[in-house]
Short mmCIF file of C-alpha atoms in Angstrom, two decimals:
data_model
loop_
_atom_site.label_atom_id
_atom_site.label_comp_id
_atom_site.label_asym_id
_atom_site.label_seq_id
_atom_site.Cartn_x
_atom_site.Cartn_y
_atom_site.Cartn_z
CA GLY O 1 93.98 87.88 132.36
CA ALA O 2 96.47 86.16 130.08
CA GLY O 3 96.79 87.42 126.54
CA VAL O 4 97.24 85.53 123.29
CA SER O 5 100.30 83.31 123.40
CA GLN O 6 102.22 81.79 120.53
CA SER O 7 104.93 79.18 120.31
CA PRO O 8 107.67 78.88 119.40
CA SER O 9 108.87 82.46 119.51
CA ASN O 10 111.39 81.75 116.80
CA LYS O 11 111.72 78.84 114.41
CA VAL O 12 114.55 78.15 112.00
CA THR O 13 114.02 75.35 109.53
CA GLU O 14 115.48 74.00 106.33
CA LYS O 15 113.78 74.37 102.99
CA GLY O 16 111.44 71.46 102.35
CA LYS O 17 110.70 70.69 106.00
CA ASP O 18 107.26 70.95 107.60
CA VAL O 19 106.64 73.32 110.52
CA GLU O 20 103.85 73.74 113.04
CA LEU O 21 103.09 77.03 114.76
CA ARG O 22 100.83 77.15 117.79
CA CYS O 23 98.43 79.79 119.06
CA ASP O 24 96.60 79.90 122.40
CA PRO O 25 93.85 82.53 122.22
CA ILE O 26 92.47 84.51 125.12
CA SER O 27 90.14 82.30 127.15
CA GLY O 28 86.53 82.70 126.05
CA HIS O 29 87.35 84.27 122.70
CA THR O 30 85.37 82.58 119.96
CA ALA O 31 87.16 84.05 116.95
CA LEU O 32 90.77 83.34 116.01
CA TYR O 33 92.82 84.77 113.15
CA TRP O 34 96.20 84.10 111.58
CA TYR O 35 98.17 86.81 109.79
CA ARG O 36 101.57 86.85 108.14
CA GLN O 37 103.94 89.82 108.36
CA SER O 38 106.73 89.87 105.83
CA LEU O 39 109.01 92.58 104.50
CA GLY O 40 107.70 92.50 100.99
CA GLN O 41 104.00 91.98 101.64
CA GLY O 42 103.27 93.76 104.91
CA LEU O 43 100.54 92.25 107.06
CA GLU O 44 98.35 89.70 105.27
CA PHE O 45 95.32 87.81 106.48
CA LEU O 46 95.68 84.04 106.25
CA ILE O 47 92.76 82.26 107.91
CA TYR O 48 89.91 82.85 110.35
CA PHE O 49 88.00 80.58 112.71
CA GLN O 50 84.68 81.40 114.34
CA GLY O 51 83.31 78.90 116.84
CA ASN O 52 82.46 75.62 115.16
CA SER O 53 81.87 77.11 111.73
CA ALA O 54 83.97 76.19 108.72
CA PRO O 55 87.08 78.39 108.66
CA ASP O 56 87.57 81.19 106.17
CA LYS O 57 90.68 80.06 104.30
CA SER O 58 90.57 82.76 101.65
CA GLY O 59 93.93 84.24 102.64
CA LEU O 60 96.02 81.08 102.55
CA PRO O 61 98.71 81.60 99.87
CA SER O 62 98.99 77.97 98.75
CA ASP O 63 97.85 74.45 99.56
CA ARG O 64 101.03 73.97 101.55
CA PHE O 65 99.38 76.04 104.29
CA SER O 66 96.71 74.63 106.55
CA ALA O 67 95.34 75.33 110.00
CA GLU O 68 93.26 73.60 112.62
CA ARG O 69 91.50 74.77 115.71
CA THR O 70 90.80 71.99 118.15
CA GLY O 71 88.02 72.24 120.69
CA GLY O 72 87.36 75.83 119.75
CA SER O 73 90.52 76.96 121.51
CA VAL O 74 94.13 76.22 120.52
CA SER O 75 95.05 76.57 116.86
CA THR O 76 97.93 75.15 114.86
CA LEU O 77 99.16 76.59 111.57
CA THR O 78 101.05 74.04 109.50
CA ILE O 79 103.30 74.84 106.59
CA GLN O 80 104.39 71.85 104.53
CA ARG O 81 107.50 71.71 102.38
CA THR O 82 108.61 75.16 103.51
CA GLN O 83 110.10 77.58 100.99
CA GLN O 84 112.35 80.56 101.59
CA GLU O 85 109.50 82.93 100.72
CA ASP O 86 107.61 81.53 103.73
CA SER O 87 110.07 83.34 106.00
CA ALA O 88 108.03 85.87 107.96
CA VAL O 89 106.50 86.62 111.33
CA TYR O 90 103.26 84.71 111.82
CA LEU O 91 100.82 86.54 114.07
CA CYS O 92 97.78 85.09 115.75
CA ALA O 93 94.90 87.18 117.09
CA SER O 94 91.66 86.45 118.88
CA SER O 95 88.48 88.35 119.59
CA LEU O 96 85.49 87.78 121.81
CA THR O 97 83.20 87.76 118.81
CA ALA O 98 83.72 88.15 115.09
CA SER O 99 81.43 91.09 114.54
CA GLY O 100 78.97 93.33 116.25
CA GLY O 101 78.87 96.51 118.23
CA GLY O 102 80.89 97.66 121.14
CA SER O 103 84.43 96.43 121.27
CA THR O 104 83.74 92.71 121.35
CA ASP O 105 85.18 92.23 117.88
CA THR O 106 88.46 93.95 118.68
CA GLN O 107 91.33 91.65 117.79
CA TYR O 108 94.10 91.10 120.32
CA PHE O 109 97.39 89.86 118.99
CA GLY O 110 100.02 87.46 120.24
CA PRO O 111 103.76 88.16 120.07
CA GLY O 112 104.16 86.18 116.86
CA THR O 113 106.44 83.40 115.67
CA ARG O 114 109.38 84.44 113.54
CA LEU O 115 109.94 81.73 110.93
CA THR O 116 113.21 81.58 109.05
CA VAL O 117 113.55 79.11 106.19
CA LEU O 118 117.15 78.48 105.18
CA ALA V 1 88.19 94.89 97.81
CA GLN V 2 89.24 97.20 100.57
CA THR V 3 92.58 98.97 100.83
CA VAL V 4 94.43 100.95 103.47
CA THR V 5 97.23 103.38 102.66
CA GLN V 6 99.74 104.96 104.99
CA SER V 7 101.74 107.48 103.01
CA GLN V 8 104.42 108.17 105.63
CA PRO V 9 106.88 105.27 105.91
CA GLU V 10 108.87 107.05 108.63
CA MET V 11 108.34 109.99 110.95
CA SER V 12 110.13 111.51 113.90
CA VAL V 13 109.03 113.82 116.66
CA GLN V 14 110.67 115.46 119.65
CA GLU V 15 109.67 114.22 123.04
CA ALA V 16 106.65 116.12 124.45
CA GLU V 17 105.60 117.39 121.04
CA THR V 18 102.58 116.37 118.95
CA VAL V 19 102.67 114.23 115.83
CA THR V 20 100.00 113.16 113.36
CA LEU V 21 100.12 109.94 111.37
CA SER V 22 98.08 109.74 108.18
CA CYS V 23 95.85 106.95 106.93
CA THR V 24 93.45 106.77 104.02
CA TYR V 25 91.31 103.83 103.06
CA ASP V 26 88.87 102.61 100.50
CA THR V 27 85.84 100.42 101.00
CA SER V 28 82.47 100.05 99.34
CA GLU V 29 80.80 99.39 102.68
CA ASN V 30 78.93 102.02 104.66
CA ASN V 31 79.46 100.37 108.03
CA TYR V 32 82.97 99.42 109.07
CA TYR V 33 85.54 99.78 111.83
CA LEU V 34 88.92 101.46 111.88
CA PHE V 35 91.84 100.77 114.16
CA TRP V 36 95.31 101.98 114.97
CA TYR V 37 97.73 99.37 116.26
CA LYS V 38 101.21 99.96 117.66
CA GLN V 39 103.99 97.43 117.16
CA PRO V 40 107.13 98.04 119.24
CA PRO V 41 110.33 96.08 118.62
CA SER V 42 108.94 93.30 120.80
CA ARG V 43 106.59 92.48 117.84
CA GLN V 44 103.48 92.57 120.03
CA MET V 45 100.68 94.37 118.20
CA ILE V 46 98.93 96.60 120.70
CA LEU V 47 95.57 98.24 120.06
CA VAL V 48 95.86 102.01 120.37
CA ILE V 49 92.42 103.22 119.37
CA ARG V 50 89.25 102.12 117.61
CA GLN V 51 86.58 104.02 115.66
CA GLU V 52 83.18 102.87 114.45
CA ALA V 53 82.34 104.43 111.09
CA TYR V 54 78.76 105.18 112.12
CA LYS V 55 79.96 107.38 114.97
CA GLN V 56 80.66 110.96 114.05
CA GLN V 57 82.52 111.71 117.26
CA ASN V 58 86.26 111.16 117.02
CA ALA V 59 87.63 108.51 119.36
CA THR V 60 90.15 109.49 122.03
CA GLU V 61 92.29 107.44 124.40
CA ASN V 62 94.38 109.57 126.73
CA ARG V 63 97.15 111.12 124.61
CA PHE V 64 95.86 109.45 121.43
CA SER V 65 93.05 110.81 119.32
CA VAL V 66 91.84 110.40 115.76
CA ASN V 67 90.56 112.71 113.08
CA PHE V 68 87.98 110.62 111.25
CA GLN V 69 86.77 112.13 108.00
CA LYS V 70 84.31 109.63 106.56
CA ALA V 71 83.60 111.45 103.31
CA ALA V 72 87.30 111.79 102.60
CA LYS V 73 87.98 108.24 103.85
CA SER V 74 90.69 109.54 106.09
CA PHE V 75 91.61 108.33 109.57
CA SER V 76 94.64 110.08 111.04
CA LEU V 77 96.14 109.46 114.48
CA LYS V 78 97.33 112.31 116.67
CA ILE V 79 99.74 111.59 119.49
CA SER V 80 100.03 114.42 122.00
CA ASP V 81 102.88 114.90 124.46
CA SER V 82 104.95 112.24 122.68
CA GLN V 83 106.93 109.92 124.94
CA LEU V 84 110.00 107.81 124.24
CA GLY V 85 107.86 104.71 124.71
CA ASP V 86 105.74 105.73 121.75
CA THR V 87 108.61 104.76 119.44
CA ALA V 88 107.19 101.93 117.33
CA MET V 89 105.61 100.96 114.03
CA TYR V 90 102.03 102.16 113.76
CA PHE V 91 99.52 100.35 111.58
CA CYS V 92 96.16 101.60 110.45
CA ALA V 93 93.61 98.83 109.86
CA LEU V 94 90.08 98.45 108.50
CA ARG V 95 87.43 95.82 109.09
CA ASN V 96 84.13 95.65 107.25
CA ASN V 97 81.05 94.89 109.28
CA ALA V 98 80.39 91.82 107.17
CA GLY V 99 84.00 90.75 106.97
CA ASN V 100 86.21 89.00 109.40
CA MET V 101 89.78 89.98 108.81
CA LEU V 102 91.65 93.22 109.23
CA THR V 103 93.16 94.93 106.21
CA PHE V 104 96.33 96.75 107.21
CA GLY V 105 98.22 99.68 105.83
CA GLY V 106 101.94 99.43 105.22
CA GLY V 107 102.81 101.04 108.53
CA THR V 108 104.57 104.19 109.71
CA ARG V 109 107.74 103.93 111.71
CA LEU V 110 107.67 106.59 114.42
CA MET V 111 110.78 107.66 116.26
CA VAL V 112 110.43 109.82 119.35
CA LYS V 113 113.63 111.74 120.00
CA PRO V 114 114.75 112.88 123.45
#
């Protein structure tokens, strides 16, 4: 079946502008994750959604970052008033479940959105 | 807090030979999961292999196998019969049973030479 998809593939924006990044998880996956991959910081966890539960926002670096997951499927990561240090690849992943045995909690990643803030 | 360390920023191997990538980690949990992901230039993170900490048997997937040493908190990846398509960044990652997110190491860039 189809994997995790993300859009846009690349986004160039000016400092101070808002951006929205979209993630379509694998159909039927209840858990969705956002990570950021930057040169200086490596791969960092940002936020996690599980079903209808309140999201785990513990990885968000500032209040300029927010995310929604509508209808338990598509997710949007919004960065307000972008800064140059926000430049990175933003990766989305989904898993069938969030925890448990077997391989149901294995996270499958999308191709990422490369964000460049000028 | 949990940490993952990959001490080899770059490695190279001749095609058809075997290479081992190192990974050490730290966690206070007794039950957790370990992963190796491959990231080629296309940016797509691809799962290579997975290991449950409660399993003593080392995981294998075709040419890929791990050496999981729980007491030493070590989780190395062995790639046998290296192929040009194995050229990529390789990330070791840890997930606690109670946690949700993956904690990644800094990555090892592997170059397979013809």
